[in-house]
mmCIF file of N, CA and C in Angstrom:
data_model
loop_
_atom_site.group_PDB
_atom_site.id
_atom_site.type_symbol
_atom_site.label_atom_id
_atom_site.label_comp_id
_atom_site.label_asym_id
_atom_site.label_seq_id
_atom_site.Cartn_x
_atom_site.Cartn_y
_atom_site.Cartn_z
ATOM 1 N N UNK Z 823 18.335 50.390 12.863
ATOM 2 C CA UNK Z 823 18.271 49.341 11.868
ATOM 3 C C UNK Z 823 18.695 49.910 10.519
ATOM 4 N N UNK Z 824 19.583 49.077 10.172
ATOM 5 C CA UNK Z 824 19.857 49.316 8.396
ATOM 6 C C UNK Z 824 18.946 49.326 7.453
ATOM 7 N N UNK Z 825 19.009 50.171 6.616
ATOM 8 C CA UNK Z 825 17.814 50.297 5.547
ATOM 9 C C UNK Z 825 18.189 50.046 4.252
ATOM 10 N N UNK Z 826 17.772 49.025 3.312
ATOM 11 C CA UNK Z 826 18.149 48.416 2.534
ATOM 12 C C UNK Z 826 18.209 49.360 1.519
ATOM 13 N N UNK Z 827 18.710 48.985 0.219
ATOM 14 C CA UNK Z 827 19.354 49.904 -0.933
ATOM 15 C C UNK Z 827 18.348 48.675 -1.896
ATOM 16 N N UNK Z 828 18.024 47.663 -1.519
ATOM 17 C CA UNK Z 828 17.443 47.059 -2.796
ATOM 18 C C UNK Z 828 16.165 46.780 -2.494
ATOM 19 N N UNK Z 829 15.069 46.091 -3.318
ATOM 20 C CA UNK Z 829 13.969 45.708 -2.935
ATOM 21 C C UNK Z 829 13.871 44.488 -4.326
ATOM 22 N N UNK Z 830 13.176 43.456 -4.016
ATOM 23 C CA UNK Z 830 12.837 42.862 -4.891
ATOM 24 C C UNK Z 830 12.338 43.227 -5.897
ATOM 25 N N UNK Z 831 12.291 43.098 -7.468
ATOM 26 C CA UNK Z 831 11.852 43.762 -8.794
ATOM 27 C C UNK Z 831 11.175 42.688 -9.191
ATOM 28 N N UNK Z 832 11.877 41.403 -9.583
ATOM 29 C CA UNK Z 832 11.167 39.947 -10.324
ATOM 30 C C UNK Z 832 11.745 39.183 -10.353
ATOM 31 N N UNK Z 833 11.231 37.796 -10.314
ATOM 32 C CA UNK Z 833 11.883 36.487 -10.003
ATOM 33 C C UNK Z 833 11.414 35.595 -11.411
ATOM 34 N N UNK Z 834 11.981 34.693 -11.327
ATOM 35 C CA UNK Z 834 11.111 33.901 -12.469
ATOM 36 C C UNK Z 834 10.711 32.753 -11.961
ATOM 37 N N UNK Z 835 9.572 32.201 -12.193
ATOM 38 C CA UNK Z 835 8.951 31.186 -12.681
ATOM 39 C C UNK Z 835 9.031 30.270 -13.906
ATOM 40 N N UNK Z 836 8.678 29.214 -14.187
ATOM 41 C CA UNK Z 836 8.615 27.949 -15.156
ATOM 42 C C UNK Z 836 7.568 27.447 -15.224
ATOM 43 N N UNK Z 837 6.895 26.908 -16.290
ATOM 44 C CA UNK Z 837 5.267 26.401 -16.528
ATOM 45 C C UNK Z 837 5.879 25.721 -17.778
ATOM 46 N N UNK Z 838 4.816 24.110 -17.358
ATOM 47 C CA UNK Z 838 4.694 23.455 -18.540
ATOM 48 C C UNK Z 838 3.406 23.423 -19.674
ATOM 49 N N UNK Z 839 2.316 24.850 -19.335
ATOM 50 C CA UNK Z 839 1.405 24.746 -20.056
ATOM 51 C C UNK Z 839 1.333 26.294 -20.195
ATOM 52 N N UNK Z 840 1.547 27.321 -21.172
ATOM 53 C CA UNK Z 840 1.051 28.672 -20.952
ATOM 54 C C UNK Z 840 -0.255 29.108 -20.472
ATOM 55 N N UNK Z 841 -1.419 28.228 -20.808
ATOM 56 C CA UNK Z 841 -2.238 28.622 -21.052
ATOM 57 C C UNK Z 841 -3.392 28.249 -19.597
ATOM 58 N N UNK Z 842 -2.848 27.471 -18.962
ATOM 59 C CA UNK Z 842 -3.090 26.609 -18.031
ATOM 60 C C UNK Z 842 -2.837 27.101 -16.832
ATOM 61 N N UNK Z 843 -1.192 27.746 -17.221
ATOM 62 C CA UNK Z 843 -0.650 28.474 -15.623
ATOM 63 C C UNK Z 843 -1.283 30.019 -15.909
ATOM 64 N N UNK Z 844 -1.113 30.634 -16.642
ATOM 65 C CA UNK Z 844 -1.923 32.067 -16.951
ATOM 66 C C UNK Z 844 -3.420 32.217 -16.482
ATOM 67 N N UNK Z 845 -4.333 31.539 -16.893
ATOM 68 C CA UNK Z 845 -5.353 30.972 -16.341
ATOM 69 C C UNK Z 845 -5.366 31.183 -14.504
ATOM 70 N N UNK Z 846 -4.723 30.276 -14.099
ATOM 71 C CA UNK Z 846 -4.425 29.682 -12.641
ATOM 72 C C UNK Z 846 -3.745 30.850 -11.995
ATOM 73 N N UNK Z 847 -2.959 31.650 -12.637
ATOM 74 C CA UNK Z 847 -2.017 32.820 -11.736
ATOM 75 C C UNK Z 847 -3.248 34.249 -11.845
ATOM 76 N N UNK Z 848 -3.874 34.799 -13.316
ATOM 77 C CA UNK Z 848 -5.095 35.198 -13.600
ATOM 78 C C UNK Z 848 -6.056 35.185 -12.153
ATOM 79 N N UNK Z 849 -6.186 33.873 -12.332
ATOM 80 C CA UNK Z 849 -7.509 33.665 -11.525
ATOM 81 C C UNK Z 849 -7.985 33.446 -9.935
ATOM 82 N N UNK Z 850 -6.830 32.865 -9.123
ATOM 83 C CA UNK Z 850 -6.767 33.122 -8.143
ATOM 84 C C UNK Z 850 -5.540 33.588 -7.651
ATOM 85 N N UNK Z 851 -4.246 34.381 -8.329
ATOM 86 C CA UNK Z 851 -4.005 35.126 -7.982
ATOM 87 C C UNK Z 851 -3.629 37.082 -8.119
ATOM 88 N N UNK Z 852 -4.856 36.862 -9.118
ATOM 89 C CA UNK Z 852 -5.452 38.461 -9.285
ATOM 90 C C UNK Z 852 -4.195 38.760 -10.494
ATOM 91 N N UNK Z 853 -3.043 38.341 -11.093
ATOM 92 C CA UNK Z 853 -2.306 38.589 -11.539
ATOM 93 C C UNK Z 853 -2.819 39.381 -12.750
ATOM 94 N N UNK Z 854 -1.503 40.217 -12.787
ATOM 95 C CA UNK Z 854 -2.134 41.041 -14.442
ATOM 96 C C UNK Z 854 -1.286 40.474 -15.193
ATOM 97 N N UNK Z 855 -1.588 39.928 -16.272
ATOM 98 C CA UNK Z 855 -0.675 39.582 -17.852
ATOM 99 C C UNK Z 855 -0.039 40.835 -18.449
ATOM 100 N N UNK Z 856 1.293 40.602 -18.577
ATOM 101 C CA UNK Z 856 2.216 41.173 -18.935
ATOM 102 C C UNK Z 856 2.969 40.736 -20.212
ATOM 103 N N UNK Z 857 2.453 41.241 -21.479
ATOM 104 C CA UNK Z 857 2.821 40.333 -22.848
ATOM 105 C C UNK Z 857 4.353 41.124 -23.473
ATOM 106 N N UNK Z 858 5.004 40.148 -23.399
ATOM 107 C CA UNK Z 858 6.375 40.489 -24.010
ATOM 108 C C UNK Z 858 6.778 39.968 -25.487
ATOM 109 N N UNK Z 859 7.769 40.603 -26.201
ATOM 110 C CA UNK Z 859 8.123 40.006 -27.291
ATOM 111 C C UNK Z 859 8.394 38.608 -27.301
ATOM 112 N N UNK Z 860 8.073 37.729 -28.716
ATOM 113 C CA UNK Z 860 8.273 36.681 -28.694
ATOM 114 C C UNK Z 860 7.463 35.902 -28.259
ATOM 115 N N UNK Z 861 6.606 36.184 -27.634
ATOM 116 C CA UNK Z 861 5.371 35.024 -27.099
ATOM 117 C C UNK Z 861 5.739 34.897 -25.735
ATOM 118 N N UNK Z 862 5.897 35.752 -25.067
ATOM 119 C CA UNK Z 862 5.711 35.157 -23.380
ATOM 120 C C UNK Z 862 5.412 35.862 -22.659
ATOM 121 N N UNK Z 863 5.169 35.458 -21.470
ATOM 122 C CA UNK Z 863 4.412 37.024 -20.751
ATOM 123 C C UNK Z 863 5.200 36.868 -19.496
ATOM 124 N N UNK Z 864 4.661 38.102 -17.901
ATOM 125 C CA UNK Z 864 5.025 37.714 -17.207
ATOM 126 C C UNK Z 864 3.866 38.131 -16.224
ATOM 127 N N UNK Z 865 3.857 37.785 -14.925
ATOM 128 C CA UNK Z 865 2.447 37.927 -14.279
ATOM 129 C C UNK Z 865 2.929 38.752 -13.134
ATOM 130 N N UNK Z 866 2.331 40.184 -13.331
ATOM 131 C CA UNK Z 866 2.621 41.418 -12.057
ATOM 132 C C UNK Z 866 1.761 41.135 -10.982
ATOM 133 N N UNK Z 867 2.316 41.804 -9.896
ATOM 134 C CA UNK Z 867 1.241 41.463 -8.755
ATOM 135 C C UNK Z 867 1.669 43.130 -8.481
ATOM 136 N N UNK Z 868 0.854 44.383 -8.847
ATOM 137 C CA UNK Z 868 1.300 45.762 -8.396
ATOM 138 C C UNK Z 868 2.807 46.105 -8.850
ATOM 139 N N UNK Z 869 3.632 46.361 -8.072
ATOM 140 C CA UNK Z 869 4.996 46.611 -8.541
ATOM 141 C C UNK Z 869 6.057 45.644 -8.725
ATOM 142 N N UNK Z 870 5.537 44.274 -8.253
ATOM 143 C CA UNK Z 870 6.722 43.042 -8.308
ATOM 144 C C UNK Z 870 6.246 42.553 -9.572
ATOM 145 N N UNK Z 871 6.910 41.473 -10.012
ATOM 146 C CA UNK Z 871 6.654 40.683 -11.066
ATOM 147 C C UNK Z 871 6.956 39.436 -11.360
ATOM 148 N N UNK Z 872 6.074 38.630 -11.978
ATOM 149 C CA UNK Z 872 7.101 37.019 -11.810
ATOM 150 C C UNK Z 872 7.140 37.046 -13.566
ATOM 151 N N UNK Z 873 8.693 37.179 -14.125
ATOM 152 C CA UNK Z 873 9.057 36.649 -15.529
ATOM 153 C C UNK Z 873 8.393 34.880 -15.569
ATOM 154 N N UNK Z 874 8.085 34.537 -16.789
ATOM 155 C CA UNK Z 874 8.118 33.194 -16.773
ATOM 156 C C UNK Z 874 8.721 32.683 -18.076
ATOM 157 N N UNK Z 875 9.119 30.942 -18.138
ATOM 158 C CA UNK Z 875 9.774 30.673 -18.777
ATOM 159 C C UNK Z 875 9.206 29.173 -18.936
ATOM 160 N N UNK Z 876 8.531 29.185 -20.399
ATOM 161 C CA UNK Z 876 7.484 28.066 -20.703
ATOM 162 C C UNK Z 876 8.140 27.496 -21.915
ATOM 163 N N UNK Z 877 7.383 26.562 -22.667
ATOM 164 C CA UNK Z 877 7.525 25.586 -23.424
ATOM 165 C C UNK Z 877 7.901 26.627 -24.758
ATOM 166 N N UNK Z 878 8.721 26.115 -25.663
ATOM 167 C CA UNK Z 878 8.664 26.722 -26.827
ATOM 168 C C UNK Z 878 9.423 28.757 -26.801
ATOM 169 N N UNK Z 879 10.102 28.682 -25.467
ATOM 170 C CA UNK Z 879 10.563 30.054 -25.622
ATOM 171 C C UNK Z 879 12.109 29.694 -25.535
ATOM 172 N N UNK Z 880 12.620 30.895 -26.320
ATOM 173 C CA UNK Z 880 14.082 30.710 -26.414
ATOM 174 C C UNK Z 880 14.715 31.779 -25.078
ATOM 175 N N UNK Z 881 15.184 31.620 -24.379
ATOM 176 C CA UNK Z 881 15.458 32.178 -22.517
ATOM 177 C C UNK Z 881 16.704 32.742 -22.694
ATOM 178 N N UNK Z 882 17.621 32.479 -23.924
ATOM 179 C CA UNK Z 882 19.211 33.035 -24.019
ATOM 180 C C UNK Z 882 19.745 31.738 -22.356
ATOM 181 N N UNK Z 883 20.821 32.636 -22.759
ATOM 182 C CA UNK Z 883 21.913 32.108 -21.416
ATOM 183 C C UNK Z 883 21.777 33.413 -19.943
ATOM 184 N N UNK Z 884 21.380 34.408 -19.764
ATOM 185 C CA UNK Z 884 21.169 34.421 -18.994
ATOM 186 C C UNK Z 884 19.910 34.131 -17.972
ATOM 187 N N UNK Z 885 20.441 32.552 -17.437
ATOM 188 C CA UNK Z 885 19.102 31.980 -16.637
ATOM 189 C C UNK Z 885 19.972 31.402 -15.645
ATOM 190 N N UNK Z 886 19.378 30.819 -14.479
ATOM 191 C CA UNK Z 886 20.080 30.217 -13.497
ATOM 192 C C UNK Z 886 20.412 28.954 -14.133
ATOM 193 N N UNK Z 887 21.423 28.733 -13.277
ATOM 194 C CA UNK Z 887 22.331 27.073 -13.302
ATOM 195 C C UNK Z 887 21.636 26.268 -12.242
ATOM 196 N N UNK Z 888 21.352 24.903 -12.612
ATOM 197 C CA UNK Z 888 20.199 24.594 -13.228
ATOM 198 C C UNK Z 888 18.945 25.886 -14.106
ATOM 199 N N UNK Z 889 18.757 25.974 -14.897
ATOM 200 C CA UNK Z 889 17.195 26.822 -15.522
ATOM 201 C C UNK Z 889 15.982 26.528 -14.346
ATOM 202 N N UNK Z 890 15.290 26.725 -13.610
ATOM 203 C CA UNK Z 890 14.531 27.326 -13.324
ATOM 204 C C UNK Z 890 13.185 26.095 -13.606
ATOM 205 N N UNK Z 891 12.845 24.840 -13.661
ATOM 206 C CA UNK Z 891 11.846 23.953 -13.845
ATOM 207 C C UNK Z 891 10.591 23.937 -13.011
ATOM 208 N N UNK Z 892 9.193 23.922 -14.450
ATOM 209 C CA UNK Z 892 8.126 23.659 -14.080
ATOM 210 C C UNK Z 892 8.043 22.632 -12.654
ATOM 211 N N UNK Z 893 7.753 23.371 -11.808
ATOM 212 C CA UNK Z 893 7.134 23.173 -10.195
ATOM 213 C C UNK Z 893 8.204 23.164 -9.557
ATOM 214 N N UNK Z 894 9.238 23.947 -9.537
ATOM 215 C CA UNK Z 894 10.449 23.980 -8.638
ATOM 216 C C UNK Z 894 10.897 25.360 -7.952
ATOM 217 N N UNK Z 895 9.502 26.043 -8.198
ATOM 218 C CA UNK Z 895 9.690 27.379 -7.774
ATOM 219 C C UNK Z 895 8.866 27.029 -5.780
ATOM 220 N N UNK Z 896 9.112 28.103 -5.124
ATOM 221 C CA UNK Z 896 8.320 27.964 -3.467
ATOM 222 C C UNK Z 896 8.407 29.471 -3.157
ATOM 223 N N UNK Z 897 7.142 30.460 -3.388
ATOM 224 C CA UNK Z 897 6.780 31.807 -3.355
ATOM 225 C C UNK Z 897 5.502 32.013 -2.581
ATOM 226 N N UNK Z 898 6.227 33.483 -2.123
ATOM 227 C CA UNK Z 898 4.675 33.626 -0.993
ATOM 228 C C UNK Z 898 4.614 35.457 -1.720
ATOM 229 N N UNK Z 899 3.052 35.469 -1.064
ATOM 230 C CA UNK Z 899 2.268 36.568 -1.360
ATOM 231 C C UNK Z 899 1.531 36.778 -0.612
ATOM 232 N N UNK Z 900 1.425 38.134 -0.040
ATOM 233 C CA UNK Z 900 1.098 39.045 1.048
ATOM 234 C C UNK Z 900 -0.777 38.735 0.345
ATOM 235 N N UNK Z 901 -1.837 38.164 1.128
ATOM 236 C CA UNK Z 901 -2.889 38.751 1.259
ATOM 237 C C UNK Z 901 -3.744 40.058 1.943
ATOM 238 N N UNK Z 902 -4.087 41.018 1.362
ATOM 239 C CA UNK Z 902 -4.649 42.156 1.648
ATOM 240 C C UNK Z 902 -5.878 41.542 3.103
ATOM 241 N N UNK Z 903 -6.400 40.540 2.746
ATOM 242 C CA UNK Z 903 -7.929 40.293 3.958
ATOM 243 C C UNK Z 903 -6.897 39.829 5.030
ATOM 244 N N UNK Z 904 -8.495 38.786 5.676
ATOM 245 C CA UNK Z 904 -8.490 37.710 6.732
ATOM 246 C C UNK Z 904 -7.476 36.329 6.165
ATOM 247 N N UNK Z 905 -7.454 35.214 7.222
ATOM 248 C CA UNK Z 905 -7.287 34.311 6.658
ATOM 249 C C UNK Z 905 -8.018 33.302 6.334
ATOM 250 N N UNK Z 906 -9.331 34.036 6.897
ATOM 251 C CA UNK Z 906 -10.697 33.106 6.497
ATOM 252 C C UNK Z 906 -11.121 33.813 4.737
ATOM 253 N N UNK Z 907 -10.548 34.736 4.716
ATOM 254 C CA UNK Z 907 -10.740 35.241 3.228
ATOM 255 C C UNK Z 907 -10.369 34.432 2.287
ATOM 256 N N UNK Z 908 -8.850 33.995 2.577
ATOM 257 C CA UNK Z 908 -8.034 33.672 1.802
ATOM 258 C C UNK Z 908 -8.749 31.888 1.030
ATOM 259 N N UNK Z 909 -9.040 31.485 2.865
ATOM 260 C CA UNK Z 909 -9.626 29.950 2.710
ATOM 261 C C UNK Z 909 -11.004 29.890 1.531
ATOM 262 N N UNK Z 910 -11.968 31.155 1.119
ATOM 263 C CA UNK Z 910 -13.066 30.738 1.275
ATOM 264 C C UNK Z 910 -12.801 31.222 -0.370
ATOM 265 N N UNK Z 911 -11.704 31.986 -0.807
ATOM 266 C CA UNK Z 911 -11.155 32.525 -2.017
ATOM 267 C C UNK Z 911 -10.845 31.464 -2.663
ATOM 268 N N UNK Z 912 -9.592 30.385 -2.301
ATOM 269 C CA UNK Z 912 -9.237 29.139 -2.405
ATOM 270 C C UNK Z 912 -10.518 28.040 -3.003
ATOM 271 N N UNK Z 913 -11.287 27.987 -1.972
ATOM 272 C CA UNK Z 913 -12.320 26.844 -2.169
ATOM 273 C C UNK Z 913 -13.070 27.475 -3.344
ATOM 274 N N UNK Z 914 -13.346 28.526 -3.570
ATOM 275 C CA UNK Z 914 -14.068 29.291 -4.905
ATOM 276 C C UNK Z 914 -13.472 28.698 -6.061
ATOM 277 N N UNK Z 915 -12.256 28.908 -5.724
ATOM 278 C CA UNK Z 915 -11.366 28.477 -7.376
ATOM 279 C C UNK Z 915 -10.717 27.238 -7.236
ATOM 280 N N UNK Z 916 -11.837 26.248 -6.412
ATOM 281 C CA UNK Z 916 -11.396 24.565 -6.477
ATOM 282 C C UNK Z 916 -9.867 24.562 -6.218
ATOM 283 N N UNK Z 917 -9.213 25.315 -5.288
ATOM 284 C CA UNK Z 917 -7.894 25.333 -5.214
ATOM 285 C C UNK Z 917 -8.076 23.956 -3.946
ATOM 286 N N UNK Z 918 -6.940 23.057 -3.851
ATOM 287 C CA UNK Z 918 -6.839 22.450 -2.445
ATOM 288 C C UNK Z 918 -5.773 23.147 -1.490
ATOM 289 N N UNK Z 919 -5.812 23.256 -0.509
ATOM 290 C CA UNK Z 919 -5.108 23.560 0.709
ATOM 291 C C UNK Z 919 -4.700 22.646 1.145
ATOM 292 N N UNK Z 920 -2.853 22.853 1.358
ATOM 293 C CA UNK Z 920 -1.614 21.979 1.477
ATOM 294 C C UNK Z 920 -1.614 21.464 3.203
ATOM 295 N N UNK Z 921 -1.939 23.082 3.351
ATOM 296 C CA UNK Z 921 -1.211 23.483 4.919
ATOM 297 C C UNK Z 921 -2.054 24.383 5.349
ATOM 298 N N UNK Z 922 -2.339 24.924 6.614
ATOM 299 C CA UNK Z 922 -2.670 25.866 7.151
ATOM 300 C C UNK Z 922 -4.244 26.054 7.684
ATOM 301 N N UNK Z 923 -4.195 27.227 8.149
ATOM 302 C CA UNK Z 923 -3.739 28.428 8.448
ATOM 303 C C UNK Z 923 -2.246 27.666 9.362
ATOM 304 N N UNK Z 924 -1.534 28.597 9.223
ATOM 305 C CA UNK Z 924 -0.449 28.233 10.168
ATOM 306 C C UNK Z 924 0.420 29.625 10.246
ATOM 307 N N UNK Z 925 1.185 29.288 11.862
ATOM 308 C CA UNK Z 925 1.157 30.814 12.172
ATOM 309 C C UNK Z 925 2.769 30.858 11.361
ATOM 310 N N UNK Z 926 3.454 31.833 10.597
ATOM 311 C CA UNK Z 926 4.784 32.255 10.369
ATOM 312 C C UNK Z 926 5.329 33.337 10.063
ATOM 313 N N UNK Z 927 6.232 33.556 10.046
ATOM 314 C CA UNK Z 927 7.364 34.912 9.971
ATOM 315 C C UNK Z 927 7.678 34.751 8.813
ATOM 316 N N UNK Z 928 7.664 36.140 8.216
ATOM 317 C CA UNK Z 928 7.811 36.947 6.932
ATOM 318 C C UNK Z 928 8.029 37.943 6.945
ATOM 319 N N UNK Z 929 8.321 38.450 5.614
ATOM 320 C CA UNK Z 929 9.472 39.923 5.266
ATOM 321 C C UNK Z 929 8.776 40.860 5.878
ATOM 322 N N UNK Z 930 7.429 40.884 6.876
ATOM 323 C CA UNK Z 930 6.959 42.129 7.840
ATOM 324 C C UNK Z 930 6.504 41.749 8.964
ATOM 325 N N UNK Z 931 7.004 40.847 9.465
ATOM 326 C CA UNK Z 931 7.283 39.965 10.875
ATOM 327 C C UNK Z 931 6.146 38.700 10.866
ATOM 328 N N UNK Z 932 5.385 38.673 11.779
ATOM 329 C CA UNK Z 932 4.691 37.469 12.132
ATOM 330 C C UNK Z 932 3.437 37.467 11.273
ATOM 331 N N UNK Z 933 2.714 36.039 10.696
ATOM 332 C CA UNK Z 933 1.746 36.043 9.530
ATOM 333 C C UNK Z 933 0.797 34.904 10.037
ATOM 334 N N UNK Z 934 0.024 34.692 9.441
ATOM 335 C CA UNK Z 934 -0.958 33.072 9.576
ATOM 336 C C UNK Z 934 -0.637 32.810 8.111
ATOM 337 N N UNK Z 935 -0.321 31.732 7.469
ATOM 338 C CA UNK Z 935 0.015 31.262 6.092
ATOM 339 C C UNK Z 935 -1.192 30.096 5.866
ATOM 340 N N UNK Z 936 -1.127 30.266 4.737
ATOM 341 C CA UNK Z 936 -2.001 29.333 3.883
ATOM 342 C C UNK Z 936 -1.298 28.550 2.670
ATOM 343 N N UNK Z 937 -1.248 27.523 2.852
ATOM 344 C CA UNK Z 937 -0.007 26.903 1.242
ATOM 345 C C UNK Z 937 -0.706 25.802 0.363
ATOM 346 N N UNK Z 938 -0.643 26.207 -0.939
ATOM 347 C CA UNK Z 938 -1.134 25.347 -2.159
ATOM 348 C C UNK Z 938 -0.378 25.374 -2.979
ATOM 349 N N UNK Z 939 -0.431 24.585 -4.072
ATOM 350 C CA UNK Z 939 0.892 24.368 -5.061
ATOM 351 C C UNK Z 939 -0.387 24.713 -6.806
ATOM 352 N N UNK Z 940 0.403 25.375 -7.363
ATOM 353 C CA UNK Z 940 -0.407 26.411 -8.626
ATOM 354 C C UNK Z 940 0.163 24.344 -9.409
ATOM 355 N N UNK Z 941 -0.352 24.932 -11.090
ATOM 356 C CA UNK Z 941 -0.813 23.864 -11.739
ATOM 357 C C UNK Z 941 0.481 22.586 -11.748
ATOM 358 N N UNK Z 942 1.482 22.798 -12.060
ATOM 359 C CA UNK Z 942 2.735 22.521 -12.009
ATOM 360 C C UNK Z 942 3.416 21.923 -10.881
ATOM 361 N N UNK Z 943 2.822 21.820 -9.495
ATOM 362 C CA UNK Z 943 3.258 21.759 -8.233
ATOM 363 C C UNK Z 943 4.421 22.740 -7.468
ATOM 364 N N UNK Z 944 4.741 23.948 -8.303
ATOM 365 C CA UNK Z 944 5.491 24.902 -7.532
ATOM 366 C C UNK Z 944 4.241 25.069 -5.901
ATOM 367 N N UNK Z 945 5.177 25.635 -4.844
ATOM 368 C CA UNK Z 945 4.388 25.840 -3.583
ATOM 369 C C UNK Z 945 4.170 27.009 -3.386
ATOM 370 N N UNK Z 946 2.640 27.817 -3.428
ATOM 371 C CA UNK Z 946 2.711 28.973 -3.062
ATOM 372 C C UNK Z 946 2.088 29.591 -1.614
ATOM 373 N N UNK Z 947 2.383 30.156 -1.239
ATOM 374 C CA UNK Z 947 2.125 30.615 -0.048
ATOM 375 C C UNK Z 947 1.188 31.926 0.131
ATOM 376 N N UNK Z 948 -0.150 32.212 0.685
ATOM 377 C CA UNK Z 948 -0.346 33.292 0.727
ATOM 378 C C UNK Z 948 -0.518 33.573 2.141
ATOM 379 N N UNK Z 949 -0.046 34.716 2.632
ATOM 380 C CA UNK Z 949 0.163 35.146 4.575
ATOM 381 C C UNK Z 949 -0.371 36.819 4.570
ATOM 382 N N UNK Z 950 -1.166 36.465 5.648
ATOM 383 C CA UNK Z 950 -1.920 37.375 6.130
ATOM 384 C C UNK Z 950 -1.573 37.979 6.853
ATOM 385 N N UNK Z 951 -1.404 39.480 7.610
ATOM 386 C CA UNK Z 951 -0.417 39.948 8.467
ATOM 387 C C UNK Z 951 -1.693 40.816 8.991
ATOM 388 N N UNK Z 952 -1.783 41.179 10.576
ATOM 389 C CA UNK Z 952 -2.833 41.775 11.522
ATOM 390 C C UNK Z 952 -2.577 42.896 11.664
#
């Protein structure tokens, strides 16, 4: 098997409330705040990162065609537990559950997924791997 030369670094995200999605990414998804010049941050998860791109920031021109809009993002994230972890993590932080458990394939083969959509209605995914 070929062995890749790249790995994912950071993607971006869009929020129509800073304070609201920071909060919500913070809180159930362990994220660390990452404060950048200019007023914006971005939310690490260990070595990946999600840039974001909110109300009141100036983004330049390099952004995707279309820009990148509050709830139009669909991202998944590796949970460390169970998938009864994940459920009982969820219900803690009044999150609702979209979908799942449901069984699927991901970037380290087969998973049980769990899917909710953060404040904005982007879809996030968190998958558990055995």
């Amino acid at each position: 098997m070929h062995q890749a030369r790249v790995k994912l670094d950071h993607c971006v995200i869009a929020v129509s409330d800073w304070k609201r999605s920071t909060t919500f990414y913070q809180s159930v998804l362990g994220a660390e705040v990452v404060d950048h010049p200019g007023g914006h941050v971005a939310y690490r998860f260990g070595d990946q990162q999600l840039n974001v791109h909110g109300p009141d920031l100036d983004i330049g021109s390099l952004v995707a065609r279309p820009p990148v809009a509050p709830g139009g993002s669909d991202l998944c994230f590796v949970w460390s537990g169970t998938v009864e972890e994940v459920l009982a993590h969820l219900r803690r932080h009044h999150v609702e559950v979209e979908e799942g458990p449901v069984d699927r394939s991901g970037g380290r083969g087969r998973g049980v997924s769990v899917y909710f959509r953060d404040p904005d209605g982007s879809l996030l995914e968190l998958i558990t791997y055995q």
